[in-house]
């Protein structure tokens, strides 16, 4: 039986995103790139979908997994760190799984790491035994310590974790790191990674069984289309027939060259390339006989 079968059927999809913070703008931009647009409501917590029946709920990131678990929202954009923490906490309480990451979104990258005072002579995880570790991720940390067979004390803090060793409330910390500047500023050194995180689109563990299922499938397909074309470039040029093989050899990382009808003396060619095509590379192709080189960014794709 699906989880939603007891709930009234809904024909609008509801997505929770962060109201403000690191993931707020990229989440909105990504959904807009999927063709969604909204009428902003006055309280700015609920945005009514205009182009499609897909509404947005603007909330704190910590609330997103719970909103999906309760069926208030169907999808959410949230850090894998937050989703994993709440999933593990549910499991530790004996509750069933209620959400899952559906797609990695390629932004909000960071790592959940153990960091120790810089003056420690780091020998390995056994050194954590008997120590107090400050973190906002107690469930992930507890599971990791159990997995490593280390008996340490988890000190749960909701913020300012980096300052805990200086304040004497903990010996070391377990926190998110991106550039590493915050750790360095607090004389801490990252030594172990517990989780590589990024923003994910999270959804329920059970499939929806009303009109929302089609909307969700469409959204996922569009997201996949966007990630497929990310960093892809369409390269177009012309060349004399006898130069084509040499030019193809200069493009080993591209798809096979596609021939289009030319003007008799030359062939028109196109191919998809991954990553940036530098000026240097284009000049090299030109020297090998390519004419009228053109690089076009790919915006959308359906497979
Ligand atoms: O108000 P709300 O509860 O919604 O926001 P929040 O303050 O809880 O979250 P926010 O906006 O700070 O972060 C949202 C998500 O962004 C996190 O859950 C992560 O998935 C992701 N993210 C990516 C980060 C970082 N990078 C990050 N560097 N979240 C936090 N940090 C913090 C980290 O905790 C530490 O204090 O930045 C500091 C370290 O940064 P560096 O660059 O100095 O290493
Ligand atoms: Zn938060």
XYZ file of C-alpha atoms and ligand atoms in Angstrom:
348
model
C 0.000 0.000 0.000
C 1.407 3.409 -0.861
C 1.933 5.946 1.921
C -0.212 8.487 0.148
C -3.205 6.221 -0.494
C -4.830 7.238 2.786
C -4.254 10.950 2.082
C -6.610 12.857 -0.228
C -5.409 12.929 -3.852
C -3.623 16.147 -4.761
C -3.078 17.506 -8.211
C -0.402 20.069 -7.344
C 3.167 19.186 -6.467
C 4.758 20.969 -3.506
C 8.514 21.499 -3.245
C 10.250 22.773 -0.097
C 13.378 24.875 -0.532
C 15.466 26.936 1.872
C 13.964 30.397 2.452
C 17.352 32.042 2.824
C 20.858 30.670 3.101
C 23.389 28.947 0.907
C 20.972 26.720 -0.979
C 18.125 29.218 -1.476
C 19.185 30.979 -4.696
C 20.724 27.990 -6.497
C 17.624 25.889 -5.701
C 15.315 28.536 -7.137
C 17.463 29.043 -10.224
C 17.608 25.313 -10.907
C 13.842 24.908 -10.625
C 13.345 27.971 -12.844
C 15.680 26.361 -15.406
C 13.303 23.362 -15.296
C 10.558 25.683 -16.573
C 8.863 26.492 -13.272
C 7.708 29.989 -12.367
C 5.799 31.277 -9.357
C 3.630 34.074 -8.127
C 5.220 35.239 -4.881
C 2.687 35.330 -2.081
C 2.614 38.183 0.390
C 3.952 36.162 3.318
C 6.710 34.853 1.037
C 6.515 31.381 2.568
C 4.321 29.908 -0.161
C 4.837 30.581 -3.857
C 2.006 29.517 -6.137
C 3.218 27.823 -9.320
C 2.129 29.684 -12.470
C 3.650 27.840 -15.406
C 2.893 24.404 -13.920
C 0.948 23.135 -10.881
C 4.144 23.038 -8.804
C 4.189 25.226 -5.685
C 7.143 26.211 -3.494
C 7.319 26.305 0.263
C 10.140 28.477 1.652
C 11.401 27.067 4.945
C 14.490 26.427 7.084
C 16.619 23.638 5.663
C 16.328 21.653 8.924
C 12.551 21.405 8.414
C 12.676 19.961 4.890
C 13.114 16.230 5.662
C 10.287 16.358 8.234
C 7.963 18.123 5.780
C 8.518 15.296 3.287
C 8.099 12.631 5.999
C 4.780 14.200 7.035
C 3.583 14.457 3.431
C 3.269 18.252 3.702
C 5.717 18.568 0.809
C 6.410 16.066 -1.952
C 9.977 17.094 -2.715
C 12.675 19.219 -1.131
C 16.063 20.691 -1.978
C 18.324 20.053 0.992
C 21.945 19.244 1.828
C 22.683 15.527 1.896
C 24.258 16.199 5.318
C 20.905 17.342 6.734
C 18.928 14.577 5.039
C 21.348 11.880 6.191
C 21.463 13.216 9.746
C 17.678 13.170 10.089
C 17.392 9.775 8.367
C 19.912 8.273 10.800
C 18.179 9.929 13.777
C 14.873 8.365 12.654
C 16.506 4.964 12.384
C 18.081 5.330 15.821
C 14.556 6.002 17.152
C 13.233 2.919 15.390
C 11.187 4.938 12.879
C 10.826 3.747 9.266
C 12.653 5.520 6.422
C 10.533 8.408 5.151
C 12.625 10.154 2.491
C 15.477 9.517 0.125
C 17.814 11.508 -2.099
C 16.555 11.314 -5.687
C 19.164 13.400 -7.525
C 22.431 15.150 -6.671
C 22.137 18.750 -7.802
C 25.783 19.769 -8.204
C 25.844 22.724 -5.787
C 26.261 23.225 -2.023
C 29.279 20.907 -1.962
C 30.934 20.474 1.418
C 32.337 17.728 3.649
C 31.406 16.673 7.130
C 34.791 16.313 8.814
C 36.489 15.614 12.096
C 38.817 18.505 12.976
C 41.328 18.501 15.808
C 43.387 21.300 17.394
C 46.358 22.139 15.162
C 48.871 21.238 17.874
C 47.628 17.620 18.077
C 49.959 14.999 16.704
C 47.280 13.151 14.675
C 47.837 9.381 14.697
C 44.436 8.073 13.597
C 40.865 7.528 14.755
C 41.861 5.462 17.813
C 43.059 8.763 19.268
C 39.425 9.919 19.555
C 38.717 7.387 22.257
C 37.432 9.042 25.449
C 37.367 12.497 23.825
C 34.443 14.974 23.659
C 33.416 15.845 20.075
C 31.205 18.889 19.429
C 28.835 18.626 16.453
C 25.468 19.568 14.968
C 25.390 16.106 13.365
C 25.112 13.754 16.380
C 23.424 10.868 14.543
C 25.973 10.716 11.682
C 28.848 11.096 14.141
C 27.497 8.409 16.505
C 27.044 5.965 13.606
C 30.565 6.710 12.305
C 32.153 6.271 15.763
C 30.278 2.972 16.192
C 31.469 1.851 12.789
C 35.090 2.693 13.703
C 34.764 1.025 17.117
C 35.650 4.256 18.927
C 34.086 5.159 22.272
C 33.899 8.978 22.377
C 31.402 11.452 23.818
C 29.175 13.321 21.342
C 28.468 16.908 22.467
C 25.511 18.221 20.472
C 25.619 21.941 19.616
C 23.258 23.791 17.277
C 25.833 26.382 16.148
C 29.301 27.878 16.655
C 30.761 24.392 16.784
C 34.257 25.581 15.795
C 34.649 27.574 18.993
C 33.888 24.635 21.331
C 37.512 23.462 21.823
C 38.560 27.021 22.766
C 35.664 27.320 25.192
C 36.590 23.980 26.712
C 33.172 22.423 26.027
C 34.744 19.816 23.723
C 38.192 18.517 22.743
C 37.583 18.525 19.016
C 34.761 19.007 16.498
C 32.859 17.351 13.669
C 31.489 20.002 11.281
C 30.921 20.993 7.672
C 33.922 22.281 5.781
C 34.051 23.872 2.348
C 37.070 26.175 1.917
C 38.596 25.235 5.279
C 39.020 28.923 6.224
C 36.795 28.678 9.318
C 38.789 25.747 10.687
C 42.093 27.523 10.046
C 40.804 30.684 11.742
C 40.046 28.579 14.820
C 43.384 26.712 14.817
C 41.709 23.427 13.854
C 42.893 20.851 11.323
C 40.589 18.524 9.320
C 41.677 14.889 9.676
C 38.791 12.559 8.712
C 35.835 12.817 6.297
C 32.514 11.346 7.419
C 30.417 12.458 4.439
C 30.855 14.137 1.046
C 27.787 16.299 0.726
C 25.977 18.391 -1.868
C 22.450 19.685 -2.318
C 20.050 16.926 -3.335
C 16.474 16.712 -4.484
C 14.849 14.604 -1.796
C 11.560 12.774 -2.151
C 9.413 10.212 -0.369
C 10.324 6.526 -0.245
C 6.909 5.561 -1.616
C 5.713 6.469 -5.087
C 2.909 8.991 -5.370
C -0.289 7.616 -6.834
C -2.116 10.689 -8.095
C -1.496 13.533 -10.573
C 1.645 14.506 -8.672
C 3.427 11.351 -9.879
C 3.367 12.626 -13.476
C 4.559 16.072 -12.390
C 7.396 14.546 -10.392
C 8.457 12.342 -13.311
C 8.435 15.372 -15.610
C 10.527 17.415 -13.189
C 13.078 14.610 -12.763
C 13.318 14.200 -16.538
C 13.962 17.921 -16.954
C 16.587 17.865 -14.187
C 18.299 14.946 -15.901
C 18.170 16.882 -19.163
C 19.882 19.830 -17.518
C 22.617 17.747 -15.900
C 23.239 15.960 -19.203
C 23.946 19.217 -21.021
C 25.899 20.838 -18.206
C 29.370 21.644 -19.540
C 28.431 20.286 -22.977
C 29.212 22.277 -26.081
C 28.123 21.816 -29.663
C 31.095 22.305 -31.986
C 30.358 23.114 -35.650
C 32.750 23.657 -38.536
C 33.404 22.902 -42.214
C 36.380 21.138 -43.766
C 37.607 19.599 -46.990
C 36.780 15.873 -47.188
C 40.435 14.828 -47.045
C 40.941 16.704 -43.736
C 38.064 15.059 -41.846
C 39.975 12.059 -40.459
C 42.831 14.231 -39.144
C 40.318 16.579 -37.510
C 38.475 13.663 -35.888
C 41.791 12.534 -34.387
C 42.124 15.958 -32.740
C 38.775 15.433 -31.008
C 39.224 12.104 -29.187
C 37.045 13.217 -26.263
C 34.102 14.259 -28.458
C 31.281 12.181 -29.929
C 31.884 10.850 -33.488
C 31.700 13.657 -36.038
C 28.284 14.036 -37.642
C 28.376 14.944 -41.350
C 25.846 17.398 -42.705
C 25.384 18.143 -46.406
C 28.124 20.580 -47.524
C 28.543 22.828 -50.562
C 30.384 20.341 -52.796
C 33.996 21.276 -52.003
C 33.661 20.936 -48.212
C 31.717 18.930 -45.627
C 29.886 20.497 -42.694
C 30.591 18.735 -39.422
C 29.284 18.873 -35.892
C 29.943 17.083 -32.631
C 29.195 17.306 -28.910
C 32.148 18.026 -26.615
C 32.442 17.807 -22.850
C 33.994 20.687 -20.929
C 35.489 23.919 -22.164
C 36.928 24.255 -25.656
C 39.862 26.606 -25.309
C 40.915 29.137 -27.946
C 44.133 27.171 -28.270
C 42.209 24.034 -29.151
C 40.110 25.866 -31.760
C 43.254 27.353 -33.330
C 44.759 23.868 -33.502
C 41.659 22.601 -35.315
C 41.859 25.582 -37.656
C 45.461 24.778 -38.527
C 44.368 21.222 -39.296
C 41.809 22.508 -41.817
C 38.646 23.381 -39.888
C 36.842 26.470 -41.182
C 34.091 28.610 -39.668
C 34.470 27.047 -36.198
C 31.562 27.736 -33.908
C 31.036 26.647 -30.262
C 27.477 26.709 -28.944
C 26.377 26.178 -25.352
C 23.704 23.482 -24.990
C 20.729 24.647 -22.982
C 18.270 21.757 -22.841
C 18.076 18.103 -23.832
C 15.507 15.310 -23.668
C 16.657 11.729 -23.949
O 18.309 29.140 8.234
P 18.576 27.738 7.828
O 18.460 26.749 8.950
O 17.768 27.360 6.622
O 20.078 27.729 7.293
P 21.419 27.126 7.932
O 22.166 28.256 8.548
O 21.151 25.903 8.727
O 22.135 26.609 6.626
P 23.205 27.255 5.620
O 22.509 28.159 4.667
O 24.401 27.779 6.333
O 23.656 25.903 4.881
C 22.740 25.154 4.163
C 23.483 23.971 3.547
O 24.562 24.433 2.755
C 24.140 23.030 4.524
O 23.247 22.124 5.134
C 25.134 22.320 3.621
O 24.482 21.281 2.907
C 25.532 23.410 2.614
N 26.881 23.964 2.866
C 27.871 24.008 1.938
C 27.360 24.483 4.003
C 28.685 24.850 3.760
N 28.972 24.547 2.469
C 29.459 25.461 4.798
N 30.650 25.795 4.593
N 26.794 24.704 5.206
C 27.523 25.292 6.177
N 28.823 25.665 6.035
C 29.468 26.334 7.218
C 30.105 25.331 8.174
O 29.160 24.844 9.093
C 31.176 26.185 8.849
O 30.631 26.968 9.882
O 30.492 27.192 6.817
C 31.591 27.113 7.723
C 32.788 26.509 7.045
O 33.028 27.070 5.804
P 34.525 27.198 5.238
O 34.360 27.683 3.824
O 35.219 28.209 6.100
O 35.163 25.836 5.310
Zn 19.518 25.003 9.189
